[in-house]
PDB file of C-alpha atoms and ligand atoms in Angstrom:
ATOM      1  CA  UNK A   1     -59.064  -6.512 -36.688  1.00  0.00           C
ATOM      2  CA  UNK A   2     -59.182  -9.365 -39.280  1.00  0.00           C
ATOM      3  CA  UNK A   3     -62.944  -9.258 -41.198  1.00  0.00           C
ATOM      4  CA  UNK A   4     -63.793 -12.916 -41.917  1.00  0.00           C
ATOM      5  CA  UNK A   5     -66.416 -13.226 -44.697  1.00  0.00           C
ATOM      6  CA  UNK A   6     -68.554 -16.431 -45.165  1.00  0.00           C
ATOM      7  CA  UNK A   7     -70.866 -18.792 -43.940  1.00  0.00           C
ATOM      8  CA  UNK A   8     -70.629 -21.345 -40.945  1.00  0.00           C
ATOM      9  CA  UNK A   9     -71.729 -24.246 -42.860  1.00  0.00           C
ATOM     10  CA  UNK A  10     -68.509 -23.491 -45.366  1.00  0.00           C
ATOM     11  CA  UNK A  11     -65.533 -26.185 -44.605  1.00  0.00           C
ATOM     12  CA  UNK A  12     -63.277 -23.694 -45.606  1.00  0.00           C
ATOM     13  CA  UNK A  13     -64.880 -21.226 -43.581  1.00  0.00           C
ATOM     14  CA  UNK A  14     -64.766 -23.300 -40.894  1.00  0.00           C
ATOM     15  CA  UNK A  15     -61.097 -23.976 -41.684  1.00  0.00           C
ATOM     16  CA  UNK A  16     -59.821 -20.761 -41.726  1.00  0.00           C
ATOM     17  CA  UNK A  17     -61.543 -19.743 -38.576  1.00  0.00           C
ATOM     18  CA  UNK A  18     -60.264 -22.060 -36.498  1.00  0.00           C
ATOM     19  CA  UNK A  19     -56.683 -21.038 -37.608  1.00  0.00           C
ATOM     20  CA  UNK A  20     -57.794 -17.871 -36.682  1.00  0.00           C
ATOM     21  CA  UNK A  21     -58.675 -18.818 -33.215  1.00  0.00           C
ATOM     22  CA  UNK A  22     -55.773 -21.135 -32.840  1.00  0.00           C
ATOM     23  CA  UNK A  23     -53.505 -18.121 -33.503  1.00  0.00           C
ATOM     24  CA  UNK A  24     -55.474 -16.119 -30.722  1.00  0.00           C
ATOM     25  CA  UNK A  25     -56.448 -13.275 -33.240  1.00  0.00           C
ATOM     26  CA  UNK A  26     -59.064 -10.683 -32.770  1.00  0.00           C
ATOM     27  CA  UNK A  27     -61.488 -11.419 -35.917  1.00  0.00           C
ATOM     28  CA  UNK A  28     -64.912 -10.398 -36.938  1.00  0.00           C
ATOM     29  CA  UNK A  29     -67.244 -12.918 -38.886  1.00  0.00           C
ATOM     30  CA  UNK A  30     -68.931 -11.501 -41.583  1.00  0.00           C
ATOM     31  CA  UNK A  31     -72.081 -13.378 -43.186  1.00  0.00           C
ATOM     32  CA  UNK A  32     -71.507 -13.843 -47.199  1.00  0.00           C
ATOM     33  CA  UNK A  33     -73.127 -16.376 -49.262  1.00  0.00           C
ATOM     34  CA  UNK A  34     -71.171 -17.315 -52.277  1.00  0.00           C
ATOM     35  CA  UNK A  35     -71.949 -14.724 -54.949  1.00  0.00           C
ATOM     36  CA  UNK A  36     -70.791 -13.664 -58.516  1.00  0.00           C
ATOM     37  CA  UNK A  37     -71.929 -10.261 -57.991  1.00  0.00           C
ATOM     38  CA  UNK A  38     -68.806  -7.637 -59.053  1.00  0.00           C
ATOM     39  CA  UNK A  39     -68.514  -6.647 -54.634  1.00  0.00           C
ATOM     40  CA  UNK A  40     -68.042 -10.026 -54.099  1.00  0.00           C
ATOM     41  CA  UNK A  41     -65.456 -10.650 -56.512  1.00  0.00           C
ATOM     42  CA  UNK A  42     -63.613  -7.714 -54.880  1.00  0.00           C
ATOM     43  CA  UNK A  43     -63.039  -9.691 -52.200  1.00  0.00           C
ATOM     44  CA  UNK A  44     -62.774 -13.341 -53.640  1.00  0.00           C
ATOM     45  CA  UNK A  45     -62.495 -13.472 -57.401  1.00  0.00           C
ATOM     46  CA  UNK A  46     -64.031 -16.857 -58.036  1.00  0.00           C
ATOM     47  CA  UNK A  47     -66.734 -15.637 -55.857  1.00  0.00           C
ATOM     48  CA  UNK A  48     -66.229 -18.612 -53.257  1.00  0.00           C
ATOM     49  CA  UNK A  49     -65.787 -18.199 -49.173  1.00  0.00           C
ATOM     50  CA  UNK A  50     -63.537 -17.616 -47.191  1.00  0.00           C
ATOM     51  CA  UNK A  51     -62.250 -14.511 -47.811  1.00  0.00           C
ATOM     52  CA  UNK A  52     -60.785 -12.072 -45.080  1.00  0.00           C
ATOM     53  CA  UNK A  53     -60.262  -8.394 -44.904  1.00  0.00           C
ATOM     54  CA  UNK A  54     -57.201  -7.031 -43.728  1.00  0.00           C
ATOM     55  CA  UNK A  55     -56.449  -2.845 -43.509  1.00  0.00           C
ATOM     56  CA  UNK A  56     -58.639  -2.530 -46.225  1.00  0.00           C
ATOM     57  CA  UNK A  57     -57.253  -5.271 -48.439  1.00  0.00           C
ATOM     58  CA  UNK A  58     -59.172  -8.409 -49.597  1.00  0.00           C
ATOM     59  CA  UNK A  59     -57.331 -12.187 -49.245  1.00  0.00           C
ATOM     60  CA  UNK A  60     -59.198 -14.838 -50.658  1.00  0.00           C
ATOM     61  CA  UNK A  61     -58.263 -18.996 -50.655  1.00  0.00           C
ATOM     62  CA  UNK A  62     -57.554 -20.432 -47.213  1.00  0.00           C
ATOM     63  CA  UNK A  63     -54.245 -21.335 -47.890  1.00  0.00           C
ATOM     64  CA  UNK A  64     -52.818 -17.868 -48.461  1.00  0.00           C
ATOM     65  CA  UNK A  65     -54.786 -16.254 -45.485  1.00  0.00           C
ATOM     66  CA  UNK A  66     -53.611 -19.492 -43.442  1.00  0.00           C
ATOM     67  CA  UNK A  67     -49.984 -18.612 -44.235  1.00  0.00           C
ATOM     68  CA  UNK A  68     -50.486 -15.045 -43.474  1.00  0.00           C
ATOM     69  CA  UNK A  69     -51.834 -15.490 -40.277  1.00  0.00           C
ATOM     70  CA  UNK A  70     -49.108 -18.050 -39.626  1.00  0.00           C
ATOM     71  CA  UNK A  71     -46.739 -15.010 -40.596  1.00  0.00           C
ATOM     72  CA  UNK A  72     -48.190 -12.198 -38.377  1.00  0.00           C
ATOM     73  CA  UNK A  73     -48.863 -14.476 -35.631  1.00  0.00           C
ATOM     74  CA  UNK A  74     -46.122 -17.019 -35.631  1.00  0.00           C
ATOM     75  CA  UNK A  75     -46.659 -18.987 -32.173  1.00  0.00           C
ATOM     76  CA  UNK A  76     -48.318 -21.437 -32.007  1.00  0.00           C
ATOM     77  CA  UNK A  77     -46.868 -23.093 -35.622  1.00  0.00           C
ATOM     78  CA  UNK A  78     -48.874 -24.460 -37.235  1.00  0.00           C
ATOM     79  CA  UNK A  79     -46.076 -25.543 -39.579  1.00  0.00           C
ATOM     80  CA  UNK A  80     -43.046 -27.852 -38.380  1.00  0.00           C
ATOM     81  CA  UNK A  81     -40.040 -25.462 -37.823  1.00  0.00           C
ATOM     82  CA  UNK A  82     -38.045 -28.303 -39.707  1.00  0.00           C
ATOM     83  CA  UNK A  83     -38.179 -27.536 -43.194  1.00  0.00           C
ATOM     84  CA  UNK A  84     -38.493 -31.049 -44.341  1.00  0.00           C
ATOM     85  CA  UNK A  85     -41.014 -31.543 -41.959  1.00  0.00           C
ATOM     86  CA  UNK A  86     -42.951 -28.852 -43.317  1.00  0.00           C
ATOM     87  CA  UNK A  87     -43.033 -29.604 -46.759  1.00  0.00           C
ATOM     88  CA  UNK A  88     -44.437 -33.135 -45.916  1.00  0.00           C
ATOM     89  CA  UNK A  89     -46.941 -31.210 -43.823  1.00  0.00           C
ATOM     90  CA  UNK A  90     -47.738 -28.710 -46.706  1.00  0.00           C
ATOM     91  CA  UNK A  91     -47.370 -32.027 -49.494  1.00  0.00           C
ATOM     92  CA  UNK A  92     -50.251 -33.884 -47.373  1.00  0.00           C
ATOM     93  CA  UNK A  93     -52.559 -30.627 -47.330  1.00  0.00           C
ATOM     94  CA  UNK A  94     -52.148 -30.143 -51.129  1.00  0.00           C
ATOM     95  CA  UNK A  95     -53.474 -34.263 -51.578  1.00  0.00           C
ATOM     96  CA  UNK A  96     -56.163 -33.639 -49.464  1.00  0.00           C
ATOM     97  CA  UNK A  97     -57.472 -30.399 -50.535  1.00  0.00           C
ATOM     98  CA  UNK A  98     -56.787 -31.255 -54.429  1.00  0.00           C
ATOM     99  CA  UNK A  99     -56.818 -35.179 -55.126  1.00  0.00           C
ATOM    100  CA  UNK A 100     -59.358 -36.219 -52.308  1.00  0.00           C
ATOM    101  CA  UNK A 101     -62.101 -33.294 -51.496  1.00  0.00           C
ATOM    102  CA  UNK A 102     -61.783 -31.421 -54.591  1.00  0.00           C
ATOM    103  CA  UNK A 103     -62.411 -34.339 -56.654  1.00  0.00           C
ATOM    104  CA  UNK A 104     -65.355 -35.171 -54.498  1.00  0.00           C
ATOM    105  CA  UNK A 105     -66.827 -31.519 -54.401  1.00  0.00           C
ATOM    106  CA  UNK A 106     -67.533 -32.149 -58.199  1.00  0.00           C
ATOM    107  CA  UNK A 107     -70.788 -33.810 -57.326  1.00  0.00           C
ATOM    108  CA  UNK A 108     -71.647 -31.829 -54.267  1.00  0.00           C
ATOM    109  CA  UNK A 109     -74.745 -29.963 -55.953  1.00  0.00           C
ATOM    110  CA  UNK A 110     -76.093 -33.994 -56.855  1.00  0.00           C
ATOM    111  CA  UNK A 111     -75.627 -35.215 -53.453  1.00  0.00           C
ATOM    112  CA  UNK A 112     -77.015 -32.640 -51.716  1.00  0.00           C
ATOM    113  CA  UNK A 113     -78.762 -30.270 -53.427  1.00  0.00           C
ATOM    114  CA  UNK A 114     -80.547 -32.903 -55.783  1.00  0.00           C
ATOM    115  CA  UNK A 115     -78.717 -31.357 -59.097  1.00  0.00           C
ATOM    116  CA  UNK A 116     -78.739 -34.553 -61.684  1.00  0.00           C
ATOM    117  CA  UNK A 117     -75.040 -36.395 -62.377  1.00  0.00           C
ATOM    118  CA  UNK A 118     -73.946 -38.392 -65.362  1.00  0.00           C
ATOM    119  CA  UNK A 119     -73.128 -42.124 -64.334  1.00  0.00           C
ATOM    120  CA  UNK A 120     -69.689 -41.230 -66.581  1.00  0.00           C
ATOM    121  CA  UNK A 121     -68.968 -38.323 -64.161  1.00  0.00           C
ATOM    122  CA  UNK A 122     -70.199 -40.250 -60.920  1.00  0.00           C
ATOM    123  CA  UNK A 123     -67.769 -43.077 -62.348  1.00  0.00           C
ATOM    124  CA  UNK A 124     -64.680 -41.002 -63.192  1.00  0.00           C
ATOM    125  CA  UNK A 125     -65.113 -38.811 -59.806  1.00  0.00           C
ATOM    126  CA  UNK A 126     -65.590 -42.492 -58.009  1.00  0.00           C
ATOM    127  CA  UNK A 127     -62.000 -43.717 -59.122  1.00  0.00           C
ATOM    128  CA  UNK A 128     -60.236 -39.924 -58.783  1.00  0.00           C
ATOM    129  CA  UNK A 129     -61.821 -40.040 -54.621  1.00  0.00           C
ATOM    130  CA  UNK A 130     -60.476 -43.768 -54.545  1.00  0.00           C
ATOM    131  CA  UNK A 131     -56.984 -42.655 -55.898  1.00  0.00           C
ATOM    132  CA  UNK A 132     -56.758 -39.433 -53.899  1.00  0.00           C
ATOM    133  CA  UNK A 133     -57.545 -41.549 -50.623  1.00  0.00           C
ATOM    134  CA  UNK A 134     -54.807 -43.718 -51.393  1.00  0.00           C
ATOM    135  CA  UNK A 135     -52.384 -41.010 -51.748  1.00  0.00           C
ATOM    136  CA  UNK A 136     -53.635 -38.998 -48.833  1.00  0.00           C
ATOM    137  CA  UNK A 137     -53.570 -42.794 -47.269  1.00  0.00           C
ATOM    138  CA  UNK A 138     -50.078 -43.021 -48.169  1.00  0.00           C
ATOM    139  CA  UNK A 139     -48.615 -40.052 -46.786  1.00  0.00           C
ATOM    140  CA  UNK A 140     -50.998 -39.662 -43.505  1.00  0.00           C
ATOM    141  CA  UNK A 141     -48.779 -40.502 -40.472  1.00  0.00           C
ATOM    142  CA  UNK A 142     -50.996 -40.194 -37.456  1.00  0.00           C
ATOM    143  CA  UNK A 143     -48.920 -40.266 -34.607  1.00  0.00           C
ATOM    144  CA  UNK A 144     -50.432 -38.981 -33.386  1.00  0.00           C
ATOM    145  CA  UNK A 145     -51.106 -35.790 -35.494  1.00  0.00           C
ATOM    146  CA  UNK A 146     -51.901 -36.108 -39.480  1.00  0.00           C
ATOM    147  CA  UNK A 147     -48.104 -35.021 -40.344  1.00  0.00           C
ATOM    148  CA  UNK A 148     -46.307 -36.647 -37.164  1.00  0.00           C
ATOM    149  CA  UNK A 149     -45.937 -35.453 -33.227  1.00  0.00           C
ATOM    150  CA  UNK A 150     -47.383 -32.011 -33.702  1.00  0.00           C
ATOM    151  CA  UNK A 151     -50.426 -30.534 -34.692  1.00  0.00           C
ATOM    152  CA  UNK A 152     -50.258 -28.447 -37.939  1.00  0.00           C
ATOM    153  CA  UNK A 153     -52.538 -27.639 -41.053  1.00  0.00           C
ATOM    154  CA  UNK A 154     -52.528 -31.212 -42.623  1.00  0.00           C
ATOM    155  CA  UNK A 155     -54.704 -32.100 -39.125  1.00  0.00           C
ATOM    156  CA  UNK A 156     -56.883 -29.117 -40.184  1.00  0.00           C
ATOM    157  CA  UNK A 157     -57.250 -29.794 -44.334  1.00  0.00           C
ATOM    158  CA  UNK A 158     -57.707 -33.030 -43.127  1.00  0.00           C
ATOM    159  CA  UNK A 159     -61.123 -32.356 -40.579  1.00  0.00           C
ATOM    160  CA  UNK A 160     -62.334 -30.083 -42.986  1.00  0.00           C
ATOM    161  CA  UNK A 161     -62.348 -31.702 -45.518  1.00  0.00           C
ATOM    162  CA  UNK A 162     -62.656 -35.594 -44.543  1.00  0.00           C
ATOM    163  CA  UNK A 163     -66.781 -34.609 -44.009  1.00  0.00           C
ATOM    164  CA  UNK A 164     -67.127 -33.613 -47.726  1.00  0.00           C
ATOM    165  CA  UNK A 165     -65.132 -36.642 -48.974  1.00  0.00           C
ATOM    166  CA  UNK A 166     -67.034 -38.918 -46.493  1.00  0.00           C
ATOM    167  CA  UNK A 167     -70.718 -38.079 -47.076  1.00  0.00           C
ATOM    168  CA  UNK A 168     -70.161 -37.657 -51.028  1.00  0.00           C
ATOM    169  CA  UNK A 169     -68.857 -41.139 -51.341  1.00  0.00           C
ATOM    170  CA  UNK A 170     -71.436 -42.694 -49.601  1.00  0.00           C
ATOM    171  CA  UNK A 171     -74.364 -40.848 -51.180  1.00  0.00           C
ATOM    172  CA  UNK A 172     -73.114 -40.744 -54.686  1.00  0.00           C
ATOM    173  CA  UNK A 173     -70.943 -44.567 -55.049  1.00  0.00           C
ATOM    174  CA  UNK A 174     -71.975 -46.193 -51.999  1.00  0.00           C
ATOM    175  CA  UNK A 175     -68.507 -46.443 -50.225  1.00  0.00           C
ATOM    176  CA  UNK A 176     -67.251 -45.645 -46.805  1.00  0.00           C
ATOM    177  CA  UNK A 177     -64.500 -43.480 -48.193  1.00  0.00           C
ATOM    178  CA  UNK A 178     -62.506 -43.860 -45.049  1.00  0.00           C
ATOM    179  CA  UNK A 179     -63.240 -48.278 -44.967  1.00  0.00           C
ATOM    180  CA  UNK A 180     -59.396 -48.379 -45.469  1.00  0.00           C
ATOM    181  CA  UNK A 181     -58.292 -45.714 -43.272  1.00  0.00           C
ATOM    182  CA  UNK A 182     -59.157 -46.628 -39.609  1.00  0.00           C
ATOM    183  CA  UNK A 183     -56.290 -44.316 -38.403  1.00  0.00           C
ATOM    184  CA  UNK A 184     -57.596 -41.537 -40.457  1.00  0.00           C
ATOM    185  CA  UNK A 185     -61.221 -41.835 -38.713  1.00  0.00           C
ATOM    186  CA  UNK A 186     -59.719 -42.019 -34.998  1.00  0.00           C
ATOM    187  CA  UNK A 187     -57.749 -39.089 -36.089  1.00  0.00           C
ATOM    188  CA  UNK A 188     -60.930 -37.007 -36.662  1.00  0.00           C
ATOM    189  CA  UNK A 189     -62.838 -37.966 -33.104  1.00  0.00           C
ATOM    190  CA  UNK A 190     -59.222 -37.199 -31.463  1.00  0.00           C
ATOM    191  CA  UNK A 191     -59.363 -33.651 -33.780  1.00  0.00           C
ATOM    192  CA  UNK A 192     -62.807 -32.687 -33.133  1.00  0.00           C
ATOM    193  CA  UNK A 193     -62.126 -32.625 -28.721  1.00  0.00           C
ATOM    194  CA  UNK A 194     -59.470 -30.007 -30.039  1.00  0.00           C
ATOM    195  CA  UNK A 195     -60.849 -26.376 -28.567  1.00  0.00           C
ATOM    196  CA  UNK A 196     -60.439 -24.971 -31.541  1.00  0.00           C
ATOM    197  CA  UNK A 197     -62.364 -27.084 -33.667  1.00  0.00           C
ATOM    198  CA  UNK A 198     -65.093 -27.567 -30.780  1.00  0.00           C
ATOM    199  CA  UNK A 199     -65.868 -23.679 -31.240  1.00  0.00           C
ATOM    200  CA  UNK A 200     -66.179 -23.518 -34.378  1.00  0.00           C
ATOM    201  CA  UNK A 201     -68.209 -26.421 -34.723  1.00  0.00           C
ATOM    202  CA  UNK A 202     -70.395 -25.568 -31.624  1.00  0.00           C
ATOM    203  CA  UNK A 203     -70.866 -21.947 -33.601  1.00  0.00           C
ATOM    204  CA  UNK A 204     -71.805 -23.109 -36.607  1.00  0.00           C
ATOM    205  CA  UNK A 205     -74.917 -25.477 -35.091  1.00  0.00           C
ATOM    206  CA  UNK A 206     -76.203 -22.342 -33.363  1.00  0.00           C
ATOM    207  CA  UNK A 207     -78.924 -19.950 -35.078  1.00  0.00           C
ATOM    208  CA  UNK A 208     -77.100 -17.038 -34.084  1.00  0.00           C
ATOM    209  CA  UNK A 209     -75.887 -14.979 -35.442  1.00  0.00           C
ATOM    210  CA  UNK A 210     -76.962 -16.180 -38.691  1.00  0.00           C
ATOM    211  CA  UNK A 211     -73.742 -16.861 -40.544  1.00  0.00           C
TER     212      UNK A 211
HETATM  213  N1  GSH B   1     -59.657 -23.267 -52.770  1.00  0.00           N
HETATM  214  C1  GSH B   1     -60.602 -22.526 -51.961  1.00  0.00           C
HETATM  215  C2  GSH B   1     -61.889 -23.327 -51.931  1.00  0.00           C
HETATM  216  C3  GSH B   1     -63.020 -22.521 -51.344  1.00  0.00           C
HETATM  217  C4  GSH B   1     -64.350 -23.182 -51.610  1.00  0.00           C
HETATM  218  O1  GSH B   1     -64.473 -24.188 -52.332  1.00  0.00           O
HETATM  219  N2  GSH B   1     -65.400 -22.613 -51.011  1.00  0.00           N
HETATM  220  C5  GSH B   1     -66.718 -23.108 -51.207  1.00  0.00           C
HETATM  221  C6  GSH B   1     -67.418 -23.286 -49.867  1.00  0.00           C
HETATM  222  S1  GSH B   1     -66.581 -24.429 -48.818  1.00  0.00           S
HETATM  223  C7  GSH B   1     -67.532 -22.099 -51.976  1.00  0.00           C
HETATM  224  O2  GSH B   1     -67.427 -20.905 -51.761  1.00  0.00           O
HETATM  225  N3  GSH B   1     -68.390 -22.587 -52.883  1.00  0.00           N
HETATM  226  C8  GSH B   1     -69.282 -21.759 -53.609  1.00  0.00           C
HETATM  227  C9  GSH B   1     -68.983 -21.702 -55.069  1.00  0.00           C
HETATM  228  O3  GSH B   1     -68.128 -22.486 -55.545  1.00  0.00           O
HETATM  229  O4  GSH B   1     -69.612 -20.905 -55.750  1.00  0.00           O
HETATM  230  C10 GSH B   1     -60.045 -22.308 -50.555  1.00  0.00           C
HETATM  231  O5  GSH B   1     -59.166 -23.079 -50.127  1.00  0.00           O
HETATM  232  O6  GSH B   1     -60.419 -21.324 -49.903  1.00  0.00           O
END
């Protein structure tokens, strides 16, 4: 059985869980807050969530437990079988986990944890958001599935991390980060009906357990 250690409130988390439950395997969520301490780092050595446990051994960054569970449980894909196809998924993910919602994580402790921000690093992480949505922009397809006709892990990078990139830009430069992507937005209402999203969303408003 697959150990799953996190929080709920984690995107990534969330991420990687619903993979998990898309594949239809057995897992265990484990509650653990982000932490430096040396156990911690055992498991995830930048000290970050998720991280999973497998036969003893410790995976940490979504993408590499993603593509292991996409290895041990291949059906259903969540990669085109076309290998074209696939790198255009994988090419889309890497935009929007790098360009768009890890630029905008920069100033997650100002907007929401009320940590102070220069105006030079709200400015600079402004125009990196603006230039990762056009990229992400560019490549999106949404037809009607982030990467084409099927559902794969750009629709997932892309819920999970659309929030982030969404709430930052309007708290911290006043923009609706998504203004010029209508097809983005009524990809995300179509996303969250899907099952597996709809869990792990309806788990993560409930008190318990506490994860
Ligand atoms: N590249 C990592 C990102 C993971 C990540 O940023 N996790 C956040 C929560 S969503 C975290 O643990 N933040 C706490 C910290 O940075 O100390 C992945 O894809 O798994």
């Amino acid at each position: 059985m697959i150990k799953l250690y996190g929080l709920r409130m984690s995107n990534y988390y969330s991420l990687t869980k619903a993979v998990l439950i898309e594949k239809g395997l057995d897992f265990e969520e484990i509650k653990a807050p982000p932490s430096q301490k040396d156990d911690y780092l055992a498991r995830s050595p930048m000290g970050k969530m998720p991280s999973v446990e497998v036969d003893g051994t410790f995976i940490s960054e979504s993408l590499a437990i993603v593509r292991y569970a996409e290895q041990i449980q291949p059906e259903p894909a969540l990669l085109p079988a076309d290998p074209v196809a696939a790198a255009k998924a994988l090419e889309l993910v890497m935009h929007v986990k790098l360009d768009a919602e890890l630029a905008a994580r920069r100033l997650l402790p100002a907007a929401m944890f009320g940590a102070t921000a220069s105006e030079e690093l709200i400015d600079t992480t402004h125009k990196e958001v603006v230039r990762g949505m056009q990229a992400v922009g560019a490549l999106m397809v949404c037809k009607p599935y982030a990467a084409g006709d099927t559902f794969t892990l750009a629709d997932l990078y892309t819920y999970y991390s659309m929030g982030l990139v969404t709430s930052i830009s309007e708290k911290m430069f006043g923009i609706d980060a998504l203004a010029d992507y209508p097809q983005i937005r009524d990809l995300l209402a179509m996303l969250a009906e899907r099952p597996s999203i709809a869990r792990v969303t309806e788990e993560a408003a409930q008190k318990k357990p506490a994860t």
